[in-house]
Coordinates of C-alpha atoms in Angstrom, one line a residue:
Chain A
M1337 CA -6.5 -23.8 2.1
R1338 CA -5.5 -25.2 -1.4
E1339 CA -7.4 -22.4 -3.2
A1340 CA -7.1 -18.7 -2.9
T1341 CA -7.9 -15.6 -5.0
A1342 CA -6.0 -12.4 -5.3
F1343 CA -7.1 -9.1 -6.9
V1344 CA -4.5 -7.1 -8.7
P1345 CA -5.3 -3.7 -10.1
G1346 CA -4.6 -2.9 -13.7
H1347 CA -1.8 -0.4 -14.3
V1348 CA -1.2 2.1 -17.0
T1349 CA 2.3 3.5 -17.3
G1350 CA 2.3 7.2 -18.3
F1351 CA 6.1 7.6 -18.6
F1352 CA 9.2 5.6 -17.8
A1353 CA 12.9 5.3 -18.1
P1354 CA 14.1 1.7 -18.4
N1355 CA 16.9 0.6 -16.0
P1356 CA 18.4 -2.6 -17.2
H1357 CA 20.5 -4.6 -14.7
E1358 CA 21.8 -8.1 -14.8
D1359 CA 20.2 -8.7 -11.4
P1360 CA 16.4 -8.8 -12.2
L1361 CA 15.6 -7.6 -8.7
R1362 CA 17.7 -4.4 -9.4
A1363 CA 16.4 -4.1 -13.0
G1364 CA 13.2 -2.3 -13.7
S1365 CA 12.2 1.3 -14.5
R1366 CA 11.8 4.7 -13.0
G1367 CA 8.4 6.2 -14.0
G1368 CA 4.8 6.8 -13.1
G1369 CA 1.5 5.3 -13.8
V1370 CA -2.1 4.8 -12.6
A1371 CA -3.5 1.8 -10.8
L1372 CA -7.0 1.0 -12.0
T1373 CA -10.1 -0.4 -10.3
D1374 CA -10.3 -2.6 -13.4
G1375 CA -7.9 -5.4 -12.6
V1376 CA -7.4 -9.1 -12.6
D1377 CA -8.8 -11.7 -10.2
V1378 CA -6.3 -14.6 -10.0
T1379 CA -7.4 -17.8 -8.5
V1380 CA -4.8 -20.5 -7.7
S1381 CA -5.9 -24.0 -6.9
E1382 CA -4.7 -27.6 -7.2
G1383 CA -4.2 -28.8 -10.8
S1384 CA -2.4 -27.3 -13.7
G1385 CA -2.8 -25.0 -16.6
V1386 CA -3.5 -21.2 -16.9
T1387 CA -6.7 -19.6 -18.2
L1388 CA -7.6 -16.1 -18.9
D1389 CA -11.4 -15.4 -19.0
G1390 CA -11.9 -19.1 -19.5
D1391 CA -9.5 -19.6 -22.4
P1392 CA -6.2 -21.6 -22.0
V1393 CA -3.2 -19.2 -22.3
E1394 CA 0.5 -19.4 -22.0
V1395 CA 1.9 -16.5 -20.0
A1396 CA 5.6 -16.7 -19.4
S1397 CA 5.6 -14.6 -16.2
V1398 CA 3.0 -16.9 -14.6
E1399 CA 5.0 -20.0 -15.4
R1400 CA 8.1 -18.4 -14.0
V1401 CA 6.3 -17.4 -10.8
L1402 CA 5.1 -21.0 -10.3
A1403 CA 8.6 -22.4 -11.0
A1404 CA 10.2 -19.9 -8.5
L1405 CA 7.7 -20.9 -5.8
D1406 CA 8.2 -24.5 -6.7
V1407 CA 4.5 -25.2 -6.9
E1408 CA 2.4 -26.9 -9.6
A1409 CA -1.0 -25.3 -9.7
R1410 CA -4.0 -24.3 -11.8
V1411 CA -4.2 -20.5 -12.4
D1412 CA -7.5 -19.0 -13.5
C1413 CA -7.6 -15.3 -14.3
E1414 CA -10.7 -13.1 -14.9
T1415 CA -10.4 -9.5 -16.1
P1416 CA -12.3 -6.8 -18.0
L1417 CA -8.9 -5.5 -19.3
P1418 CA -7.5 -6.4 -22.7
L1419 CA -4.1 -8.3 -22.8
G1420 CA -1.1 -6.8 -24.5
V1421 CA -2.3 -3.2 -24.9
G1422 CA -0.7 -1.5 -21.9
F1423 CA -2.7 -2.4 -18.8
G1424 CA -0.1 -4.6 -17.0
V1425 CA -2.3 -7.7 -17.3
S1426 CA 0.8 -10.0 -17.5
G1427 CA 2.2 -8.3 -14.4
A1428 CA -1.1 -8.6 -12.6
M1429 CA -1.3 -12.3 -13.5
A1430 CA 2.2 -12.8 -12.2
L1431 CA 1.6 -10.9 -9.0
G1432 CA -1.8 -12.4 -8.4
T1433 CA -0.3 -15.9 -8.9
A1434 CA 2.4 -15.3 -6.4
L1435 CA 0.0 -13.9 -3.7
A1436 CA -2.7 -16.5 -4.3
A1437 CA -0.3 -19.4 -4.5
A1438 CA 1.3 -18.4 -1.2
A1439 CA -2.1 -18.3 0.5
A1440 CA -3.4 -21.5 -1.2
F1441 CA -0.3 -23.6 -0.3
D1442 CA 0.9 -21.9 2.9
L1443 CA 4.2 -20.9 1.4
E1444 CA 5.4 -18.7 4.4
R1445 CA 6.8 -15.9 2.2
S1446 CA 6.6 -12.2 3.2
E1447 CA 4.7 -9.8 0.9
N1448 CA 8.0 -8.2 -0.3
E1449 CA 9.3 -11.7 -1.2
L1450 CA 6.2 -12.4 -3.2
V1451 CA 6.3 -9.1 -5.0
G1452 CA 10.0 -9.7 -5.7
V1453 CA 9.2 -13.2 -7.2
A1454 CA 6.6 -11.6 -9.5
H1455 CA 8.8 -8.7 -10.5
R1456 CA 11.7 -11.0 -11.3
A1457 CA 9.4 -13.2 -13.4
E1458 CA 8.1 -10.3 -15.4
V1459 CA 11.5 -8.8 -16.0
N1460 CA 13.0 -12.1 -17.0
A1461 CA 10.0 -12.8 -19.3
G1462 CA 10.6 -9.4 -21.0
T1463 CA 7.0 -8.4 -20.6
G1464 CA 7.3 -5.5 -18.2
L1465 CA 9.7 -3.5 -16.1
G1466 CA 7.6 -1.7 -13.5
D1467 CA 4.0 -2.9 -13.5
V1468 CA 4.4 -5.4 -10.6
V1469 CA 5.8 -3.0 -8.0
A1470 CA 3.2 -0.4 -9.0
Q1471 CA 0.4 -2.9 -8.8
A1472 CA 1.6 -4.0 -5.4
R1473 CA 1.3 -0.4 -4.2
G1474 CA -1.8 1.1 -5.9
G1475 CA -2.8 4.7 -6.4
V1476 CA -0.8 6.8 -8.8
P1477 CA 2.6 5.1 -8.1
L1478 CA 5.9 6.8 -8.9
R1479 CA 8.8 4.4 -9.3
V1480 CA 11.5 6.6 -7.8
E1481 CA 14.2 3.9 -7.8
P1482 CA 13.9 0.8 -10.0
G1483 CA 13.7 -2.8 -8.9
G1484 CA 11.8 -5.1 -6.6
P1485 CA 10.8 -4.2 -3.1
E1486 CA 14.3 -4.8 -1.6
H1487 CA 16.0 -2.3 -3.9
G1488 CA 13.3 -0.1 -5.5
E1489 CA 11.8 2.9 -3.9
M1490 CA 8.2 4.1 -4.5
D1491 CA 6.3 7.3 -3.9
G1492 CA 2.8 8.3 -5.0
V1493 CA 0.7 11.2 -6.3
P1494 CA -2.3 11.7 -4.0
G1495 CA -5.7 11.9 -5.5
R1496 CA -8.8 10.1 -6.7
S1497 CA -10.2 10.4 -10.2
R1498 CA -12.3 8.8 -12.9
V1499 CA -10.1 7.1 -15.5
E1500 CA -11.2 6.5 -19.1
Y1501 CA -9.3 4.3 -21.6
L1502 CA -9.7 3.3 -25.3
P1503 CA -7.7 0.4 -26.7
L1504 CA -6.9 0.8 -30.4
G1505 CA -4.3 -2.0 -31.0
E1506 CA -1.3 -3.9 -29.7
L1507 CA 2.3 -3.0 -29.4
S1508 CA 5.0 -5.4 -28.2
T1509 CA 6.7 -4.4 -25.0
A1510 CA 9.6 -6.7 -25.7
D1511 CA 10.2 -5.2 -29.2
T1512 CA 10.0 -1.7 -28.0
L1513 CA 12.3 -2.3 -25.1
A1514 CA 14.7 -4.1 -27.4
G1515 CA 15.1 -0.9 -29.5
D1516 CA 17.0 2.3 -28.8
T1517 CA 16.0 3.3 -25.3
D1518 CA 18.1 6.5 -24.9
A1519 CA 15.2 8.7 -25.9
L1520 CA 12.9 6.9 -23.5
A1521 CA 15.4 7.3 -20.6
T1522 CA 15.9 11.0 -21.2
A1523 CA 12.2 11.8 -21.6
G1524 CA 11.2 9.4 -18.7
E1525 CA 13.6 11.0 -16.2
R1526 CA 12.4 14.5 -17.2
A1527 CA 8.7 13.5 -16.7
L1528 CA 9.4 11.8 -13.4
A1529 CA 11.4 14.8 -12.0
R1530 CA 8.5 17.1 -13.0
V1531 CA 5.9 15.0 -11.3
H1532 CA 8.0 14.4 -8.2
E1533 CA 8.5 18.2 -7.9
T1534 CA 4.8 18.9 -8.3
P1535 CA 2.9 15.7 -7.4
T1536 CA -0.6 16.5 -8.7
L1537 CA -2.8 14.5 -11.0
A1538 CA -2.8 17.5 -13.5
T1539 CA 1.0 17.4 -13.7
F1540 CA 1.0 13.6 -14.0
A1541 CA -1.4 13.9 -17.0
D1542 CA 0.7 16.7 -18.6
A1543 CA 4.0 14.9 -18.1
S1544 CA 2.6 11.7 -19.5
R1545 CA 1.4 13.5 -22.6
S1546 CA 4.8 15.2 -23.1
F1547 CA 6.5 11.9 -22.7
A1548 CA 4.3 10.3 -25.3
E1549 CA 5.0 13.1 -27.8
A1550 CA 8.7 13.0 -27.1
V1551 CA 9.4 9.3 -27.5
G1552 CA 7.9 8.8 -31.0
L1553 CA 5.6 5.9 -30.2
L1554 CA 2.3 7.6 -31.1
T1555 CA 0.5 6.2 -34.1
D1556 CA -1.6 8.3 -36.4
D1557 CA -4.8 6.9 -34.8
L1558 CA -3.5 7.7 -31.3
R1559 CA -2.6 11.3 -32.4
D1560 CA -6.1 11.8 -33.7
V1561 CA -7.6 10.7 -30.4
L1562 CA -5.3 12.8 -28.3
A1563 CA -6.0 15.9 -30.4
A1564 CA -9.8 15.4 -30.1
V1565 CA -9.5 15.2 -26.3
D1566 CA -7.3 18.4 -26.4
D1567 CA -10.2 20.1 -28.3
V1568 CA -12.6 19.5 -25.5
G1569 CA -10.1 20.7 -22.9
G1570 CA -9.0 17.3 -21.6
T1571 CA -5.5 15.7 -21.5
A1572 CA -5.3 12.2 -22.8
S1573 CA -2.1 10.3 -23.3
M1574 CA -0.8 6.9 -24.4
A1575 CA -0.7 3.8 -22.2
M1576 CA 3.0 2.6 -22.2
L1577 CA 3.2 0.2 -24.0
G1578 CA 0.1 -0.3 -26.0
E1579 CA -1.8 1.5 -28.7
T1580 CA -4.2 2.7 -26.1
A1581 CA -5.4 6.2 -25.1
F1582 CA -6.2 7.0 -21.5
C1583 CA -7.1 10.1 -19.5
L1584 CA -8.0 11.1 -16.0
G1585 CA -11.5 12.6 -16.0
D1586 CA -14.0 12.4 -18.8
G1587 CA -12.0 13.8 -21.8
L1588 CA -12.4 10.7 -24.0
S1589 CA -16.2 10.5 -23.6
A1590 CA -16.5 14.3 -23.9
A1591 CA -14.7 14.0 -27.2
G1592 CA -17.3 11.6 -28.4
Y1593 CA -15.5 8.3 -28.0
D1594 CA -17.0 5.3 -26.1
P1595 CA -14.2 4.5 -23.7
A1596 CA -14.1 2.0 -20.9
V1597 CA -14.5 3.8 -17.5
C1598 CA -13.0 3.0 -14.2
E1599 CA -11.3 4.8 -11.4
I1600 CA -7.9 5.2 -9.8
H1601 CA -7.5 2.1 -7.5
P1602 CA -6.3 3.6 -4.2
A1603 CA -4.8 0.4 -2.9
G1604 CA -2.5 -2.3 -4.1
A1605 CA -3.0 -6.0 -4.8
V1606 CA -4.8 -7.9 -2.0
L1607 CA -6.0 -11.4 -1.2
R1608 CA -9.8 -11.6 -1.7
Chain B
M421 CA -11.9 21.6 -3.1
R422 CA -11.6 23.1 0.4
E423 CA -13.0 19.9 2.0
A424 CA -11.7 16.3 1.8
T425 CA -12.0 13.1 3.8
A426 CA -9.4 10.4 4.4
F427 CA -9.9 7.0 5.9
V428 CA -7.0 5.6 8.0
P429 CA -7.2 2.1 9.4
G430 CA -6.7 1.5 13.1
H431 CA -3.4 -0.2 14.0
V432 CA -2.6 -2.6 16.8
T433 CA 1.1 -3.1 17.5
G434 CA 1.9 -6.7 18.5
F435 CA 5.6 -6.2 19.3
F436 CA 8.2 -3.4 18.8
A437 CA 11.7 -2.2 19.5
P438 CA 11.9 1.5 19.9
N439 CA 14.6 3.3 17.8
P440 CA 15.1 6.8 19.1
H441 CA 16.9 9.2 16.9
E442 CA 17.4 13.0 17.1
D443 CA 16.0 13.2 13.5
P444 CA 12.3 12.3 13.9
L445 CA 12.2 11.0 10.3
R446 CA 14.9 8.5 11.3
A447 CA 13.3 7.8 14.7
G448 CA 10.5 5.2 15.1
S449 CA 10.4 1.6 15.8
R450 CA 11.0 -1.8 14.3
G451 CA 8.1 -4.1 14.9
G452 CA 4.8 -5.6 13.7
G453 CA 1.1 -5.0 14.0
V454 CA -2.3 -5.4 12.3
A455 CA -4.2 -2.7 10.4
L456 CA -7.9 -2.8 11.2
T457 CA -11.0 -2.2 9.1
D458 CA -12.1 -0.2 12.1
G459 CA -10.4 3.1 11.5
V460 CA -10.7 6.8 11.6
D461 CA -12.5 9.0 9.0
V462 CA -10.8 12.4 9.0
T463 CA -12.5 15.4 7.3
V464 CA -10.5 18.6 6.8
S465 CA -12.3 21.8 5.9
E466 CA -12.0 25.5 6.2
G467 CA -12.3 26.7 9.8
S468 CA -10.5 25.7 13.0
G469 CA -10.7 23.3 15.9
V470 CA -10.5 19.5 16.1
T471 CA -13.3 17.1 17.0
L472 CA -13.4 13.4 17.7
D473 CA -16.9 11.9 17.3
G474 CA -18.4 15.3 17.7
D475 CA -16.5 16.4 20.8
P476 CA -13.8 19.1 20.8
V477 CA -10.3 17.5 21.5
E478 CA -6.8 18.6 21.6
V479 CA -4.5 16.2 19.8
A480 CA -0.9 17.3 19.7
S481 CA 0.0 15.3 16.6
V482 CA -2.9 16.9 14.6
E483 CA -1.8 20.4 15.6
R484 CA 1.7 19.6 14.6
V485 CA 0.6 18.3 11.1
L486 CA -1.4 21.5 10.5
A487 CA 1.6 23.6 11.5
A488 CA 4.0 21.7 9.4
L489 CA 1.7 22.0 6.4
D490 CA 1.1 25.7 7.2
V491 CA -2.6 25.5 7.0
E492 CA -5.4 26.5 9.4
A493 CA -8.3 24.1 9.2
R494 CA -11.1 22.4 10.9
V495 CA -10.5 18.7 11.5
D496 CA -13.4 16.4 12.2
C497 CA -12.7 12.7 13.1
E498 CA -15.2 9.8 13.4
T499 CA -14.2 6.4 14.7
P500 CA -15.6 3.3 16.4
L501 CA -12.1 2.9 18.1
P502 CA -11.4 4.1 21.6
L503 CA -8.6 6.7 22.0
G504 CA -5.5 6.0 24.1
V505 CA -5.8 2.2 24.4
G506 CA -3.5 1.0 21.6
F507 CA -5.3 1.4 18.3
G508 CA -3.2 4.1 16.8
V509 CA -6.0 6.7 16.9
S510 CA -3.7 9.6 17.3
G511 CA -1.5 8.4 14.5
A512 CA -4.6 7.9 12.3
M513 CA -5.8 11.4 13.1
A514 CA -2.4 12.8 12.2
L515 CA -2.1 10.9 8.9
G516 CA -5.7 11.5 8.0
T517 CA -5.2 15.2 8.6
A518 CA -2.1 15.3 6.4
L519 CA -3.8 13.4 3.5
A520 CA -7.1 15.3 3.7
A521 CA -5.5 18.7 4.2
A522 CA -3.4 18.2 1.1
A523 CA -6.4 17.3 -1.0
A524 CA -8.6 20.0 0.5
F525 CA -6.1 22.8 0.0
D526 CA -4.2 21.5 -3.1
L527 CA -0.9 21.3 -1.2
E528 CA 1.2 19.6 -4.0
R529 CA 2.9 17.1 -1.7
S530 CA 3.7 13.5 -2.6
E531 CA 2.3 10.7 -0.5
N532 CA 5.6 9.9 1.1
E533 CA 6.0 13.6 2.1
L534 CA 2.6 13.5 3.7
V535 CA 3.3 10.3 5.6
G536 CA 6.6 11.8 6.7
V537 CA 4.8 14.9 8.0
A538 CA 2.4 12.8 10.0
H539 CA 5.2 10.4 11.3
R540 CA 7.3 13.3 12.5
A541 CA 4.3 14.9 14.2
E542 CA 3.5 11.7 16.0
V543 CA 7.1 11.1 17.1
N544 CA 7.6 14.7 18.2
A545 CA 4.3 14.6 20.1
G546 CA 5.5 11.5 21.9
T547 CA 2.3 9.6 21.1
G548 CA 3.6 6.9 18.8
L549 CA 6.7 5.5 17.0
G550 CA 5.4 3.3 14.2
D551 CA 1.6 3.6 13.8
V552 CA 1.7 6.2 11.0
V553 CA 3.9 4.2 8.6
A554 CA 2.0 1.0 9.3
Q555 CA -1.3 2.8 8.7
A556 CA -0.1 4.2 5.5
R557 CA 0.7 0.6 4.3
G558 CA -2.1 -1.6 5.7
G559 CA -2.3 -5.3 6.1
V560 CA -0.1 -6.9 8.7
P561 CA 2.8 -4.4 8.4
L562 CA 6.3 -5.3 9.6
R563 CA 8.5 -2.2 10.3
V564 CA 11.8 -3.7 9.2
E565 CA 13.7 -0.4 9.4
P566 CA 12.5 2.5 11.5
G567 CA 11.5 5.9 10.4
G568 CA 9.4 7.8 7.9
P569 CA 9.1 6.7 4.2
E570 CA 12.4 8.1 3.2
H571 CA 14.4 6.1 5.7
G572 CA 12.2 3.3 6.9
E573 CA 11.6 0.0 5.3
M574 CA 8.4 -2.0 5.4
D575 CA 7.4 -5.6 4.7
G576 CA 4.2 -7.4 5.4
V577 CA 2.7 -10.8 6.5
P578 CA 0.2 -11.9 3.8
G579 CA -3.3 -13.0 4.9
R580 CA -6.8 -12.1 5.8
S581 CA -8.5 -12.7 9.1
R582 CA -11.2 -11.7 11.5
V583 CA -9.8 -9.6 14.4
E584 CA -11.3 -9.3 17.8
Y585 CA -10.4 -6.8 20.5
L586 CA -11.4 -6.0 24.0
P587 CA -10.3 -2.7 25.6
L588 CA -9.9 -2.9 29.4
G589 CA -8.2 0.4 30.2
E590 CA -5.6 3.0 29.3
L591 CA -1.9 3.1 29.4
S592 CA 0.3 6.1 28.6
T593 CA 2.5 5.6 25.5
A594 CA 4.6 8.5 26.6
D595 CA 5.2 7.2 30.1
T596 CA 6.0 3.7 28.9
L597 CA 8.5 4.9 26.3
A598 CA 10.1 7.2 28.9
G599 CA 11.0 4.2 31.0
D600 CA 13.7 1.5 30.6
T601 CA 13.3 0.4 27.0
D602 CA 16.1 -2.2 26.8
A603 CA 13.8 -5.1 27.6
L604 CA 11.4 -3.8 24.9
A605 CA 14.2 -3.6 22.4
T606 CA 15.6 -7.1 23.0
A607 CA 12.2 -8.8 23.0
G608 CA 11.0 -6.7 20.0
E609 CA 13.9 -7.6 17.8
R610 CA 13.5 -11.2 18.7
A611 CA 9.8 -11.2 17.8
L612 CA 10.5 -9.3 14.5
A613 CA 13.2 -11.7 13.5
R614 CA 10.9 -14.7 14.2
V615 CA 8.0 -13.3 12.1
H616 CA 10.3 -12.1 9.3
E617 CA 11.7 -15.6 9.1
T618 CA 8.3 -17.3 9.1
P619 CA 5.8 -14.7 7.9
T620 CA 2.5 -16.2 8.8
L621 CA -0.4 -15.0 10.8
A622 CA 0.0 -17.8 13.3
T623 CA 3.7 -16.8 13.9
F624 CA 2.7 -13.2 14.2
A625 CA 0.1 -14.1 16.9
D626 CA 2.6 -16.3 18.8
A627 CA 5.4 -13.7 18.6
S628 CA 3.1 -10.9 19.8
R629 CA 2.1 -13.0 22.8
S630 CA 5.7 -13.9 23.7
F631 CA 6.6 -10.2 23.5
A632 CA 3.8 -9.2 25.8
E633 CA 4.9 -11.8 28.3
A634 CA 8.5 -10.8 28.1
V635 CA 8.2 -7.1 28.5
G636 CA 6.3 -7.0 31.8
L637 CA 3.4 -4.7 30.7
L638 CA 0.6 -7.3 31.3
T639 CA -1.9 -6.3 34.0
D640 CA -3.7 -9.0 36.1
D641 CA -6.9 -8.3 34.1
L642 CA -5.1 -8.8 30.8
R643 CA -3.4 -12.0 32.1
D644 CA -6.8 -13.4 33.0
V645 CA -8.2 -12.7 29.5
L646 CA -5.2 -14.1 27.7
A647 CA -5.4 -17.3 29.8
A648 CA -9.1 -17.7 29.1
V649 CA -8.4 -17.5 25.3
D650 CA -5.6 -20.0 25.7
D651 CA -8.1 -22.4 27.3
V652 CA -10.3 -22.4 24.1
G653 CA -7.3 -22.9 21.9
G654 CA -6.9 -19.3 20.7
T655 CA -3.9 -16.9 20.9
A656 CA -4.7 -13.4 22.2
S657 CA -2.2 -10.8 23.0
M658 CA -1.9 -7.2 24.2
A659 CA -2.2 -4.1 22.0
M660 CA 0.9 -2.1 22.4
L661 CA 0.4 0.2 24.2
G662 CA -3.0 -0.1 25.8
E663 CA -4.7 -2.3 28.4
T664 CA -6.4 -4.0 25.5
A665 CA -6.5 -7.7 24.4
F666 CA -6.7 -8.6 20.7
C667 CA -6.6 -11.8 18.7
L668 CA -6.8 -13.0 15.2
G669 CA -9.8 -15.2 14.7
D670 CA -12.6 -15.7 17.3
G671 CA -10.7 -16.6 20.4
L672 CA -12.1 -13.8 22.6
S673 CA -15.7 -14.5 21.8
A674 CA -15.1 -18.3 22.1
A675 CA -13.8 -17.6 25.6
G676 CA -17.1 -15.9 26.5
Y677 CA -16.1 -12.2 26.2
D678 CA -18.0 -9.7 24.1
P679 CA -15.2 -8.2 22.0
A680 CA -15.5 -5.7 19.1
V681 CA -15.1 -7.5 15.8
C682 CA -13.4 -6.3 12.6
E683 CA -10.9 -7.6 10.1
I684 CA -7.4 -7.1 8.9
H685 CA -7.6 -4.0 6.6
P686 CA -5.6 -5.1 3.5
A687 CA -4.9 -1.6 2.3
G688 CA -3.4 1.6 3.7
A689 CA -4.9 5.0 4.3
V690 CA -6.8 6.5 1.4
L691 CA -8.7 9.6 0.4
R692 CA -12.4 8.9 0.4

C-alpha cells in the first residue's frame, strides 16, 4: 500500500496514579480519562521527516515507534488539538504512526503488538504513561492495571456526552512525573476506586475534580475557571498534564468562556 | 433517560475452539472473526416484550440479560442481518440490551460488567460462545483466551476491507456445540495460532477456509459457492455457525452471486 492513515482520538486524563516499572510494557499508570472526537490523523508514507499541521516537528515517541518497527517513513499529522497541554497528542502521534506504518508497509503485527510498540515508545520518551492504551480503547477508559495490552487491564464508564475544553498554558509531563509522585499515587488510586465502584460520567467528573484539588497542580488561572464553572452548576477539572480546563457538558460555555467543543469518542484508534 | 439505543456490529466467526467451563464468565471460545458494519440497533425503553424488525420474538439471551440486570423493559431491535445463520444476532441483541438498559435506567455498571452480563447470558442460553466479547471490541477480533472481559483476552488483526456474505440456510449453534467438539478444538487452535503468528487479513481468510474444510460442517451448497469463489481468485469461507458463505473483498460478487455487502466495522458496540 505504501501509504496509510490512522485516526487516533485525543485523550484527557482526569486522574492517575503513576506505576513506574523497569519493563516499559509493565510501566504505565492506573487512572481514568476521556477519549475525544477531536483527535489526530496520522499519515505514514515513503520518505522521511515528521510534520504536525504542516510544520516539521521532532517527537521522540514517533521516532521510537519507527525505530522499533524498523521502518524509515514520512509521518504527517493533522489535528485541531494543541500539543503539550494534556490532550495526549504525542501518544496519538505514536499510536497513529504504529497503526498506519503497519498498514502502509505490510508489517504483519497484531493490534496488541502495535499498541504495545506505541506504549513503550511513549513511556521511554517520558511523554506519557497511559494515553496510548486509552486511545486504543476509546470511550471513557479506566486503566485498571497499568501497562501495554499484554499486561494492562482496561474497563470503561459507559455514556456519551459533549466535552468542552479550554487550554490556558503548558505543563511538562516529564518534569511533573520526575517530582514527588506519592501524592499523585494516593489521590489517583482513591479516584479510580471511586469511579470503578460507581461508573458514571457524573462520578468521573467529580473524582477528576477532587484529584486535581488534591495533587496541588492547579494554577491560579485554572482555579478561577473551575470556580466559575462551579457557579453555573457544572463540574470542570484539569487535563492531566496541562494547564487546561475540561468538562463534560456545557459548563465552560455556560460560565461565559469560549471553549473548544467536541464529544466523547466512543471508539478507539482506527485505520481510515 | 428511560430510553436508550445501542449499536452492536454483526460478527461472523471464521474459526473457533470451544472452551466449556462451569463458570460462564470463564467459558467461551478461542477463535477469530470479523465485526461487520451491518449490525443491530437495540432500543431499550419502559414496557415489556422483545421485537426484531417489528415482530415479537423470544430470545433467551435477551431475557437473561434483563433478569441479570433486574429490569423490566421493552427491547426493540432493528437489523439488516438474518437471525440464526451465523451473524451473532442473538449476541448483538444481548449486548445491545445490556448497554442500552444501563443507559436508560442509570444502572451504574462499568462497560466490562455489562459485556460480562451479556456474555454470560449468551453462554447460558447456549446460543454463542464468543460473539459478545468480539462485538464489544470490533475490527477483526481474535479471542486469545476465552471468557468474559475479566478472564478473556483479546487481540486483533489490523485492516479494513469490504465484506460480502451470502446466507443459504440455518444451522443450530446449540446442536453443533452439543456434538463432538474435539475436531473443532484441534482445528480451531491451529487456525488461531496461524493467524496470531501472521496477523493479516489474507491469513485470516485462509485459516478460516482451512478450518471450515477440516471440521466437516460444509454442506454441498456451501462447497459449490466456495469453489466458485476459488475459481475467480477469491477466498470465501463459512460463517460459524450458519449455512452462510462470507469473504473479505468482492469474491462472491465476482463469482456471479448477489451477496449482501458491508465492511469490517473497526469499532465495538456503542451507545447511539
